[in-house]
Coordinates of C-alpha atoms in Angstrom, one line a residue:
X1 CA -16.4 -33.2 -91.6
X2 CA -16.6 -31.9 -88.1
X3 CA -15.9 -34.7 -85.7
X4 CA -18.8 -36.3 -83.1
X5 CA -17.8 -34.7 -79.7
X6 CA -21.4 -35.2 -78.5
X7 CA -21.4 -37.9 -76.2
X8 CA -24.9 -39.2 -75.1
X9 CA -26.0 -40.1 -71.7
X10 CA -26.7 -43.5 -71.5
X11 CA -28.6 -44.3 -68.5
X12 CA -28.3 -48.2 -68.9
X13 CA -24.4 -47.8 -68.8
X14 CA -24.4 -45.6 -65.8
X15 CA -22.1 -47.0 -63.0
X16 CA -24.3 -47.1 -60.1
X17 CA -21.6 -48.5 -57.4
X18 CA -21.0 -44.8 -56.0
X19 CA -25.5 -45.0 -55.4
X20 CA -24.7 -48.1 -54.0
X21 CA -22.2 -47.5 -51.8
X22 CA -23.7 -44.6 -50.3
X23 CA -26.9 -46.6 -49.6
X24 CA -24.7 -49.2 -47.8
X25 CA -22.8 -47.3 -45.9
X26 CA -24.9 -43.9 -45.3
X27 CA -28.5 -45.8 -45.7
X28 CA -29.2 -43.0 -48.1
X29 CA -31.3 -44.3 -51.1
X30 CA -30.4 -41.1 -53.8
X31 CA -32.8 -43.0 -56.3
X32 CA -35.7 -41.1 -54.3
X33 CA -35.0 -37.6 -55.3
X34 CA -37.5 -36.1 -57.3
X35 CA -34.9 -33.0 -58.3
X36 CA -37.6 -30.7 -56.9
X37 CA -34.9 -28.2 -56.4
X38 CA -36.2 -27.6 -53.0
X39 CA -32.7 -28.8 -51.3
X40 CA -30.7 -25.9 -53.3
X41 CA -33.7 -23.2 -52.6
X42 CA -32.9 -23.5 -48.9
X43 CA -29.5 -24.1 -48.9
X44 CA -27.9 -20.7 -47.1
X45 CA -24.4 -21.7 -48.2
X46 CA -25.5 -22.8 -51.6
X47 CA -24.2 -19.2 -53.6
X48 CA -21.0 -20.0 -52.4
X49 CA -21.0 -23.7 -53.6
X50 CA -19.4 -24.7 -57.0
X51 CA -22.6 -27.5 -57.0
X52 CA -25.5 -26.7 -55.4
X53 CA -27.4 -30.0 -53.1
X54 CA -29.5 -30.9 -56.4
X55 CA -26.4 -31.2 -58.4
X56 CA -24.5 -33.0 -55.7
X57 CA -27.5 -35.8 -55.7
X58 CA -27.1 -35.7 -59.1
X59 CA -23.4 -36.2 -59.2
X60 CA -23.7 -39.4 -56.9
X61 CA -26.5 -40.9 -59.1
X62 CA -24.1 -40.3 -62.0
X63 CA -21.1 -42.2 -60.1
X64 CA -18.9 -39.1 -60.6
X65 CA -16.7 -39.6 -57.4
X66 CA -14.0 -37.6 -58.4
X67 CA -15.9 -34.6 -58.9
X68 CA -17.3 -35.1 -55.6
X69 CA -14.2 -35.5 -53.8
X70 CA -12.8 -32.3 -55.3
X71 CA -15.6 -29.9 -55.1
X72 CA -15.3 -27.1 -53.1
X73 CA -19.4 -27.6 -51.3
X74 CA -17.7 -30.8 -49.5
X75 CA -15.4 -28.4 -47.3
X76 CA -18.0 -25.8 -47.1
X77 CA -21.2 -27.1 -46.2
X78 CA -22.5 -25.6 -43.0
X79 CA -24.5 -29.2 -42.2
X80 CA -27.0 -26.9 -41.3
X81 CA -30.1 -29.7 -42.3
X82 CA -31.7 -27.0 -44.5
X83 CA -31.8 -29.0 -47.2
X84 CA -32.7 -32.4 -45.3
X85 CA -35.8 -30.4 -43.9
X86 CA -37.0 -29.1 -47.6
X87 CA -36.6 -32.6 -49.3
X88 CA -39.7 -34.1 -50.0
X89 CA -38.0 -37.3 -49.8
X90 CA -36.1 -36.9 -46.6
X91 CA -32.5 -37.1 -48.8
X92 CA -29.9 -36.3 -45.9
X93 CA -27.1 -34.6 -48.5
X94 CA -24.6 -33.4 -45.3
X95 CA -24.7 -37.5 -44.5
X96 CA -23.6 -37.9 -48.1
X97 CA -21.0 -35.0 -48.1
X98 CA -19.3 -36.3 -44.7
X99 CA -19.4 -39.5 -46.2
X100 CA -17.6 -37.7 -49.6
X101 CA -15.5 -36.0 -47.0
X102 CA -14.2 -38.8 -45.1
X103 CA -13.1 -40.2 -48.5
X104 CA -11.8 -37.2 -49.9
X105 CA -9.6 -37.0 -46.8
X106 CA -8.1 -40.9 -47.2
X107 CA -7.5 -40.5 -50.6
X108 CA -5.7 -37.1 -50.7
X109 CA -7.9 -35.4 -53.0
X110 CA -7.5 -31.8 -53.5
X111 CA -10.4 -29.3 -53.1
X112 CA -10.8 -27.3 -56.5
X113 CA -9.8 -24.0 -54.5
X114 CA -6.6 -25.3 -52.0
X115 CA -7.9 -22.7 -49.4
X116 CA -11.4 -23.8 -49.0
X117 CA -10.3 -27.2 -47.5
X118 CA -7.5 -24.9 -45.4
X119 CA -10.5 -23.1 -43.6
X120 CA -12.0 -26.7 -43.0
X121 CA -9.0 -27.5 -41.4
X122 CA -8.6 -24.7 -39.4
X123 CA -12.1 -24.8 -37.9
X124 CA -11.5 -28.4 -37.1
X125 CA -8.6 -27.5 -35.1
X126 CA -10.3 -25.0 -33.1
X127 CA -13.2 -27.2 -32.3
X128 CA -10.6 -29.7 -31.2
X129 CA -8.4 -27.3 -28.7
X130 CA -11.3 -25.6 -27.3
X131 CA -14.2 -27.6 -28.1
X132 CA -16.0 -24.8 -30.1
X133 CA -15.3 -22.7 -33.2
X134 CA -13.2 -19.7 -32.2
X135 CA -13.4 -17.1 -34.9
X136 CA -10.4 -14.9 -34.1
X137 CA -8.7 -18.5 -33.5
X138 CA -10.3 -19.7 -36.9
X139 CA -9.2 -16.5 -38.8
X140 CA -5.4 -16.1 -37.1
X141 CA -4.6 -19.7 -38.1
X142 CA -6.2 -19.8 -41.5
X143 CA -4.6 -16.3 -42.4
X144 CA -0.9 -17.3 -41.4
X145 CA -0.8 -20.7 -43.2
X146 CA -2.6 -19.1 -46.2
X147 CA 0.6 -16.4 -46.4
X148 CA -2.3 -13.8 -45.5
X149 CA -0.4 -12.4 -42.3
X150 CA -2.5 -9.2 -42.5
X151 CA -5.4 -10.1 -44.8
X152 CA -8.3 -9.1 -42.4
X153 CA -6.4 -7.2 -39.9
X154 CA -8.5 -3.9 -40.4
X155 CA -11.9 -5.7 -40.5
X156 CA -11.0 -7.7 -37.3
X157 CA -9.9 -4.8 -35.2
X158 CA -13.4 -3.3 -36.5
X159 CA -15.2 -6.1 -34.8
X160 CA -13.1 -6.3 -31.6
X161 CA -14.2 -2.7 -31.0
X162 CA -17.9 -3.5 -31.8
X163 CA -17.6 -6.7 -29.6
X164 CA -18.5 -9.0 -32.5
X165 CA -15.3 -10.7 -32.0
X166 CA -13.6 -11.7 -28.5
X167 CA -9.9 -12.2 -27.8
X168 CA -10.4 -14.6 -25.2
X169 CA -13.4 -17.3 -25.5
X170 CA -14.0 -20.0 -22.9
X171 CA -14.0 -23.5 -24.3
X172 CA -16.7 -26.1 -23.6
X173 CA -16.5 -28.2 -20.2
X174 CA -16.4 -31.4 -21.9
X175 CA -13.3 -30.7 -24.0
X176 CA -11.9 -34.3 -23.4
X177 CA -15.5 -36.0 -24.9
X178 CA -15.1 -33.5 -27.7
X179 CA -11.3 -34.7 -28.3
X180 CA -12.2 -38.3 -28.0
X181 CA -15.0 -37.8 -30.5
X182 CA -11.7 -36.6 -32.6
X183 CA -9.9 -39.5 -32.0
X184 CA -12.4 -41.8 -33.3
X185 CA -12.6 -39.7 -36.5
X186 CA -10.6 -40.6 -39.4
X187 CA -10.4 -37.2 -40.4
X188 CA -9.1 -35.7 -37.0
X189 CA -6.1 -38.2 -36.8
X190 CA -4.6 -37.5 -40.5
X191 CA -6.1 -34.0 -40.1
X192 CA -4.0 -30.7 -38.7

């Protein structure tokens, strides 16, 4: 006799507390999703996501907090709003990811690939210090912390010689305002 490993999804038994939490804290009703996939089709970074924007909305509907807080997409979403622009229902997936990222940060949840979160932290550190992203600063900090000391050295030199990478990048004039934003942010307080 073969054991029954099939576990059907019973919609009347789904925990909808995450949907309600997203609605309360973000004002986003994921039940409006038509599951058309336009969000995923328009995502410029979707090819490197472990879960597409459409799947992310489905995970919220299913109440799968654990998967949402440990997925790589949480840390590599560009927040470009392309998914929102394409969505006929106007579901703001980047806002959901921002909310879930903050929850993941607070709970100490780790991404499935640890270097994904390290890259995110390196970008935030660069913005905190200069008010904008400095590619050289991000690459150096990321590779140093990842133990890949000379990983991109050859590529970096080629980019530098072609004028695609600057040794010194000016910061923005309103650095103090940006630092204040980081002070208000829960991620920044506990971050790099």
